[in-house]
Amino acid sequence: MFSLKMHFSWVAAFLLVLAQSSSVKSGKCPKVCSCDGTKLTVTCVGKNLTEIPLTVDEITLKLDLKNNNLQVLSRGAFILTPYLTHLNLQRCNINKVKEGAFRTLGRLVFLNLAYNKIDILYQESFDGLSSLKELHLDHNRVEEIQPGAFTQLGFLNMLALTHNQLVYVPNMAFQGLHNIKWLRLNYNSLNNLAPEAFTGLFALSRLSLDHNELQFFPTQTMTRLPEVTRLDMSHNPMTYLGEESVSMAKLTHLYLDHMSLQDLSDQALSRAPLLSHLDLSHNQLRYLEPLSGPKELASLNLKGNPVYCNCYMRPLRVWAGKGGVKLLGACAGPPNLSDEPLQDVVPLDLRCRSRGETLEDEFEKEDETTGSPLPTDKPKQKVKCPVNCGCDIESQHATCEGRGHTKVPRGFSTKTQLLDLRSNHFHHLPANSFPGTSQVVSLHLELCKVHEIEGGAFLGMKNLFYLYLSDNDLTSLDPRAFAGAPKLTYLHLEGNRLVQFPGSALALLPSLFVLHLEQNAISKLEPTGLLSVTPNLRELYLTNNTITATAKGALDSAFLGTLHLDSNQLTEIPTHALSKAPNLEEINLSQNSIRWVGPNAFKPIAQSLKRLYMDQMGMEKMSRDALAGLGPGLRALTVRGNQLEELPDLSPLTGLEVVDLQDNPLMCDCPLLRLRRWMENVSLEVIATCGHPPEIRGQKVRDVHVFTSCPEISSPSDKKVVKASRSPKFKKPKTSLLKTPGVKARPTKPKAKLLKPTKTKPQRKPGGPKLTKNKTL
């Protein structure tokens, strides 16, 4: 009986296998394609197909259609093959993927759309691909990513968008990619990344942005990537990396090679503590200071840089030795150390001939005392250079600083990247003043007594990135003054006599990122939309002008992040001028004559504001709602040196890292109890002193005991703690805000003497441009 059952079981299994085999052989297969029934694959490569074959078997798992002529993927194009896991549509002349084209492919894990002609990624192009893990869109013509294009790709691990035509990545462009590990955006034309471009990519560990046109490190954008460990930014035209540029807590590998870096702040990587490998090869770095921040750095690549091994390199060599950092690269000079590996150079050999010797002096090959070549020197290679100027072929720098020139010298090497003409007497810059300087990245024209710049003066300077025109005599600018310099990103016009904001001249600078207009004579900011001509402007410095008024919407800007209006003549917070500045993070209003800060003064920028400076304004009162809307996002608040007796409730500002309340005559009485309670509950140091009553003047608010008899405050709306020691002495717009209920204050003119603005010039480092971080705090 048992053997009979075994026999029937074996027969049943055999018939089942036979049936399956017969089914496979009889399955549908397009005539021009080859099919494998055991692997469930269909291959239709290079058959000049214009449509998806209709006779592909429904149970097919892998479909290869590369090298055909499909052109358009219509809605529901793969409705007959719902079980596909792999789909190859490479080189099919596809120019459009219609909404819902892949809607039935819920099992697809791999999709290759490379080498097609797709130019726009539409909102629902990839709907239905809920299981997709790998998407190849490289070598297309993508120039626009519409919002929501990737929202259905929650399981995607890798997205390749290399070799496309992207110029800009908008906010939330990759929304929905919650599990993506590697995003490849290299070989595009990116010159701008929106601050929230990568928001939501919480799992991203690797980002490729090499071979683009980024001219500055996108610090704000990168801070949204908490898990990135590997970042490739090589082959971008960056010339400078400023303080705290790289703020990425888990970054271990950073590639900044083959760029145009001339300078690197020692604090540039201070917020990348886990960095272990840094590639700075093939830049224009002549020396480097020890890097603060990275504690795990194992390798620093300086190959291909014109590193001059003198005393300026000694601190780096000592630091590398102590930290076990391997230095890759070799010395470019002096002759006795030329081609010597940096790792093998002994710190004692890194020395300068004299204490006051500059980097430029180190490149001179002649003995300053005899004028004859030093015995160990090699003959200096001849380089094209104008009379009464100095040019260095290795660093590609040229200088005519302080040589008494009255006209811009001609005849610089076409490879020159930094041109220093400061401290001459040009007065007037005519059209085409700088022929043959198309490779110049940084141009110094400070202290040249320039009072007129003719339209087209900078024609041909297509790579100009930094322009220093500070401390000249400019009163206005020709609308075409900067024509021919489309990449200009950092513009210094401080220390001139400009009487109005040079909006028309800036309209020709689409890449302008930082604008310095300190110490001019600008009195008004108008009309509405003043910054619309500079849509990418990120930092605007207007310190030490004579600004008394700002038009409504004058400072509206979708990109502006830093605004300095300190040391002007404003009498009120310019709330109306900032009605549409959604990304403003820092505003400095110190040393204006703003006596009163009313309710909702910062409401339009409350969601983005991180740093607020209001020092030495003679401020006598802040409305209880003056800081309404500001919350955990605010990191710094300073109101030092004012006339404040009370402060609004600071308890909503839970993210404060810096707060300065010093030098205010605070009324240490019950109305200040809320501040005292707040000070006791925060971890940061808060220095505030009592100004009243007289018997405790000068004592710290935290130390006095006058608050012990005050009733506790249960909520912000509690108004029972009201008795003030003195009546207000300033004009208020609303009597309902007075400290003493029922007492009507008599408006009086403020009598406080204005503080005289102090002039501060931005610091610049000889031999290369360098931004300086605001030191207001």
XYZ file of C-alpha atoms in Angstrom, residues 110-516:
407
model
C 15.840 48.101 -11.230
C 15.101 50.660 -13.956
C 17.628 51.915 -16.521
C 16.642 55.007 -18.530
C 20.205 56.118 -19.290
C 21.328 57.580 -22.632
C 17.929 58.964 -23.659
C 16.631 62.485 -24.353
C 14.508 63.156 -21.271
C 14.560 66.859 -20.339
C 11.899 67.152 -17.618
C 11.056 64.822 -14.752
C 7.334 65.304 -14.236
C 5.459 65.087 -10.969
C 4.049 61.594 -11.519
C 6.614 60.169 -13.935
C 7.628 57.390 -11.539
C 4.324 56.696 -9.825
C 3.774 53.052 -9.056
C 7.436 52.129 -8.589
C 6.985 51.503 -4.891
C 9.672 48.767 -4.730
C 12.325 50.413 -6.936
C 15.831 50.333 -5.479
C 18.017 51.546 -8.357
C 17.193 54.219 -10.960
C 19.552 55.264 -13.774
C 18.761 58.585 -15.474
C 22.318 59.440 -16.458
C 23.261 60.786 -19.899
C 19.910 62.432 -20.587
C 19.042 66.126 -21.013
C 17.340 66.661 -17.666
C 17.208 70.367 -16.833
C 14.167 70.441 -14.578
C 12.931 68.320 -11.679
C 9.325 69.099 -10.878
C 8.203 68.976 -7.224
C 7.072 65.502 -6.261
C 8.853 63.679 -9.083
C 10.260 61.072 -6.682
C 7.615 60.942 -3.941
C 6.645 57.332 -4.800
C 10.206 55.981 -4.583
C 10.392 55.373 -0.865
C 12.657 52.305 -1.195
C 15.127 53.730 -3.705
C 18.775 53.193 -2.676
C 20.619 54.761 -5.613
C 19.692 57.537 -8.040
C 22.013 58.419 -10.940
C 21.451 61.811 -12.602
C 24.976 62.243 -13.958
C 25.735 63.832 -17.340
C 22.554 65.898 -17.545
C 21.890 69.643 -17.868
C 20.875 70.571 -14.337
C 21.806 74.138 -13.412
C 19.783 74.487 -10.225
C 18.314 72.086 -7.683
C 15.150 73.531 -6.086
C 13.889 73.025 -2.553
C 12.503 69.554 -1.785
C 13.567 68.263 -5.222
C 14.134 64.733 -3.859
C 11.214 64.579 -1.478
C 10.155 61.014 -0.766
C 13.570 59.343 -1.083
C 13.628 58.258 2.557
C 15.983 55.309 2.028
C 18.364 56.610 -0.616
C 22.023 55.871 0.151
C 23.817 57.327 -2.887
C 22.791 60.343 -4.961
C 24.869 61.015 -8.089
C 24.593 64.549 -9.518
C 28.062 64.799 -11.028
C 28.743 66.016 -14.574
C 25.937 68.580 -14.683
C 26.113 72.398 -14.829
C 25.007 73.050 -11.266
C 25.887 76.512 -9.997
C 23.267 76.804 -7.287
C 21.591 74.536 -4.749
C 18.512 75.709 -2.879
C 18.906 75.642 0.940
C 16.374 72.813 1.255
C 17.424 70.964 -1.909
C 18.325 67.782 0.000
C 15.853 68.035 2.854
C 14.354 64.686 3.803
C 17.290 62.513 2.651
C 17.825 61.132 6.130
C 19.558 57.929 5.001
C 21.877 59.445 2.367
C 25.480 58.441 3.046
C 27.157 59.318 -0.264
C 26.726 62.401 -2.459
C 28.524 63.041 -5.766
C 28.581 66.671 -6.942
C 31.878 66.637 -8.823
C 32.294 68.156 -12.301
C 29.769 70.968 -11.843
C 29.952 74.782 -11.743
C 29.603 75.377 -8.009
C 31.615 78.455 -7.066
C 31.143 78.231 -3.313
C 30.638 75.438 -0.841
C 26.862 75.077 -0.274
C 27.111 75.070 3.518
C 23.463 75.701 4.285
C 22.317 72.970 1.913
C 24.763 70.388 3.256
C 23.714 70.826 6.888
C 20.455 69.066 5.913
C 22.393 65.819 5.339
C 23.038 64.340 8.795
C 24.205 60.890 7.634
C 26.520 61.694 4.705
C 29.965 60.164 5.173
C 31.371 60.594 1.651
C 31.151 63.839 -0.349
C 32.770 64.470 -3.742
C 32.964 68.156 -4.750
C 35.999 67.894 -7.038
C 36.209 69.686 -10.382
C 34.128 72.694 -9.269
C 35.521 76.252 -9.719
C 35.771 77.118 -6.019
C 38.551 79.474 -5.006
C 38.021 79.779 -1.269
C 36.696 77.781 1.662
C 35.705 79.999 4.604
C 35.178 79.396 8.289
C 32.792 76.555 9.178
C 32.081 75.931 5.500
C 31.784 72.188 6.045
C 29.273 71.471 8.795
C 28.668 67.734 8.468
C 28.886 65.742 11.677
C 29.440 62.267 10.148
C 31.564 63.138 7.114
C 34.654 60.911 6.782
C 35.768 61.394 3.135
C 35.826 64.787 1.409
C 37.119 65.305 -2.142
C 37.973 68.898 -3.110
C 40.568 68.125 -5.765
C 40.980 69.740 -9.199
C 39.324 73.002 -8.184
C 40.764 76.533 -8.028
C 41.298 76.805 -4.287
C 43.681 79.624 -3.430
C 42.959 79.754 0.270
C 41.461 77.548 2.943
C 40.491 78.793 6.403
C 41.928 76.767 9.272
C 38.352 76.712 10.625
C 36.773 75.539 7.343
C 36.374 71.980 8.657
C 35.816 72.799 12.319
C 32.373 71.181 12.174
C 33.465 67.943 10.517
C 34.971 66.125 13.518
C 35.041 62.615 11.986
C 36.826 63.536 8.739
C 39.548 60.974 8.016
C 40.441 61.570 4.345
C 40.744 65.012 2.733
C 41.756 65.398 -0.907
C 42.940 68.921 -1.849
C 45.129 67.845 -4.744
C 45.548 69.900 -7.912
C 44.523 73.288 -6.552
C 46.389 76.591 -6.188
C 47.327 76.290 -2.510
C 50.753 77.671 -1.652
C 50.557 76.795 1.995
C 48.058 75.504 4.529
C 47.500 76.116 8.218
C 46.763 73.289 10.669
C 43.102 72.329 10.393
C 40.874 72.715 13.424
C 38.064 70.266 13.947
C 38.885 66.863 12.408
C 40.196 64.583 15.156
C 40.422 61.438 13.016
C 42.274 62.816 9.982
C 44.576 60.163 8.566
C 45.330 61.450 5.058
C 45.716 64.943 3.574
C 46.394 65.013 -0.167
C 48.171 68.145 -1.451
C 49.546 66.731 -4.692
C 49.646 69.115 -7.627
C 49.591 72.282 -5.500
C 52.363 74.921 -5.734
C 53.270 74.324 -2.080
C 56.232 76.444 -1.044
C 58.096 74.723 1.764
C 59.149 77.592 3.997
C 58.338 78.636 7.561
C 54.656 79.096 6.699
C 54.365 75.335 6.166
C 56.103 74.414 9.410
C 52.980 74.514 11.645
C 51.171 72.149 9.275
C 54.113 69.739 9.156
C 54.403 69.700 12.968
C 50.643 69.283 13.357
C 50.583 66.405 10.863
C 53.447 64.680 12.651
C 51.804 64.890 16.052
C 48.417 63.760 14.768
C 49.682 60.952 12.565
C 48.317 62.634 9.436
C 49.897 61.375 6.223
C 50.787 64.277 3.915
C 50.693 63.483 0.209
C 52.402 65.809 -2.253
C 55.737 67.479 -2.766
C 57.393 70.873 -2.367
C 57.331 73.226 -5.359
C 60.117 75.290 -3.831
C 62.527 76.614 -2.643
C 65.103 74.988 -4.915
C 66.824 73.033 -2.157
C 63.539 71.306 -1.280
C 61.986 71.161 -4.736
C 60.174 67.846 -5.392
C 60.828 66.730 -1.814
C 57.854 64.695 -0.499
C 55.992 66.689 2.162
C 55.924 63.657 4.409
C 59.740 63.500 4.401
C 60.484 67.188 5.012
C 61.940 67.873 8.443
C 60.203 70.812 10.220
C 63.564 72.468 10.910
C 64.167 72.716 7.153
C 61.001 74.778 6.759
C 62.310 78.277 7.356
C 62.203 81.800 5.966
C 65.244 83.963 5.330
C 64.000 86.786 7.563
C 61.277 87.270 10.159
C 59.223 89.736 8.153
C 59.479 87.895 4.886
C 56.172 87.385 3.067
C 55.118 84.542 0.833
C 55.739 86.697 -2.220
C 59.274 87.385 -1.032
C 59.923 83.670 -0.773
C 59.355 83.288 -4.487
C 62.044 85.804 -5.355
C 65.161 83.989 -6.545
C 67.661 86.769 -6.013
C 69.621 87.676 -2.925
C 68.167 90.983 -1.701
C 71.563 92.277 -0.564
C 73.674 91.533 -3.612
C 71.095 91.242 -6.359
C 72.830 88.108 -7.615
C 71.353 84.610 -7.734
C 71.867 82.490 -4.653
C 74.322 79.627 -5.166
C 71.646 76.963 -4.732
C 69.043 78.753 -6.869
C 67.953 77.535 -10.281
C 67.510 80.134 -13.033
C 64.005 81.579 -12.756
C 61.765 80.673 -15.650
C 60.878 83.714 -17.722
C 57.234 84.698 -17.635
C 55.264 87.334 -19.495
C 54.888 90.335 -17.190
C 54.398 94.140 -17.589
C 57.099 96.600 -16.565
C 57.164 97.494 -12.874
C 55.130 94.425 -11.895
C 55.951 91.019 -10.467
C 54.598 87.751 -11.860
C 54.907 84.213 -10.590
C 54.437 81.385 -13.054
C 54.040 78.678 -10.421
C 51.246 80.296 -8.427
C 49.794 82.112 -11.466
C 49.764 85.324 -9.457
C 50.717 88.802 -10.674
C 51.137 91.953 -8.584
C 51.692 95.629 -9.332
C 50.716 96.752 -5.843
C 51.748 100.296 -4.933
C 53.868 100.871 -8.040
C 52.427 104.298 -8.950
C 50.633 103.177 -12.108
C 48.116 105.657 -13.549
C 46.791 103.209 -16.162
C 46.072 99.513 -15.876
C 49.206 97.679 -17.087
C 48.853 95.408 -20.117
C 50.655 92.194 -21.019
C 49.984 89.778 -18.162
C 50.252 86.064 -18.806
C 47.005 84.595 -20.091
C 47.256 81.992 -17.312
C 47.164 84.590 -14.519
C 44.527 83.766 -11.893
C 45.156 86.366 -9.206
C 45.851 89.969 -10.279
C 46.751 92.474 -7.562
C 46.702 96.143 -8.653
C 45.838 97.771 -5.329
C 47.273 101.110 -4.135
C 47.800 102.684 -7.573
C 46.214 105.824 -9.113
C 43.907 104.760 -11.915
C 41.051 107.261 -11.312
C 39.196 106.022 -14.407
C 38.726 102.492 -15.754
C 37.837 102.632 -19.476
C 36.118 99.890 -21.453
C 38.168 96.724 -22.001
C 40.714 97.622 -19.319
C 41.850 94.020 -18.803
C 42.463 92.300 -22.172
C 43.890 88.787 -22.089
C 42.827 88.097 -18.505
C 40.074 85.582 -19.092
C 41.533 83.197 -16.489
C 41.727 85.757 -13.688
C 39.672 84.592 -10.717
C 40.515 87.339 -8.223
C 41.142 91.036 -9.031
C 42.330 93.554 -6.428
C 41.684 97.240 -7.161
C 41.518 98.609 -3.617
C 42.862 102.110 -2.819
C 43.264 103.081 -6.470
C 41.333 106.404 -6.300
C 38.888 105.098 -8.905
C 35.967 107.501 -9.339
C 34.553 106.202 -12.621
C 34.117 102.762 -14.178
C 33.105 102.825 -17.810
C 30.648 100.258 -19.145
C 32.493 97.124 -20.262
C 35.600 97.830 -18.187
C 35.798 94.143 -17.247
C 34.906 92.683 -20.643
C 36.443 89.279 -21.276
C 36.921 88.415 -17.589
C 34.652 85.404 -17.896
C 36.146 83.591 -14.882
C 36.283 86.547 -12.491
C 34.987 85.371 -9.137
C 36.287 87.954 -6.634
C 36.420 91.702 -7.341
C 37.794 94.135 -4.767
C 36.908 97.781 -5.477
C 36.905 98.873 -1.856
C 38.286 102.201 -0.575
C 37.936 104.132 -3.820
C 36.002 107.288 -4.793
C 32.986 105.847 -6.609
C 29.780 107.874 -6.281
C 27.767 105.875 -8.828
C 28.114 102.936 -11.191
C 27.412 102.699 -14.904
C 24.613 100.140 -15.570
C 27.099 98.171 -17.705
C 30.054 98.555 -15.367
C 30.292 94.780 -14.761
C 29.362 93.587 -18.241
C 31.533 90.671 -19.338
C 32.041 89.179 -15.865
C 29.050 86.809 -15.531
C 30.638 84.585 -12.858
C 31.379 87.409 -10.420
C 30.297 86.090 -7.036
C 32.024 88.191 -4.357
C 31.910 91.955 -4.911
C 33.574 94.418 -2.520
C 32.441 98.053 -2.873
C 32.909 99.126 0.735
C 34.619 102.411 1.556
C 33.368 104.353 -1.470
C 30.912 107.269 -1.745
C 27.948 105.568 -3.398
C 24.749 107.490 -2.672
C 22.284 104.806 -3.740
C 22.067 101.049 -4.022
C 23.672 100.149 -7.400
C 20.836 97.887 -8.516
C 21.069 98.502 -12.272
C 24.777 97.656 -12.347
C 24.194 94.443 -10.405
C 21.575 93.196 -12.859
C 24.387 91.852 -15.072
C 25.731 89.629 -12.269
C 23.496 86.532 -12.112
C 25.954 84.675 -9.862
C 26.412 87.442 -7.259
C 26.450 85.787 -3.843
C 28.092 88.256 -1.454
C 27.910 92.058 -1.722
C 29.867 94.451 0.494
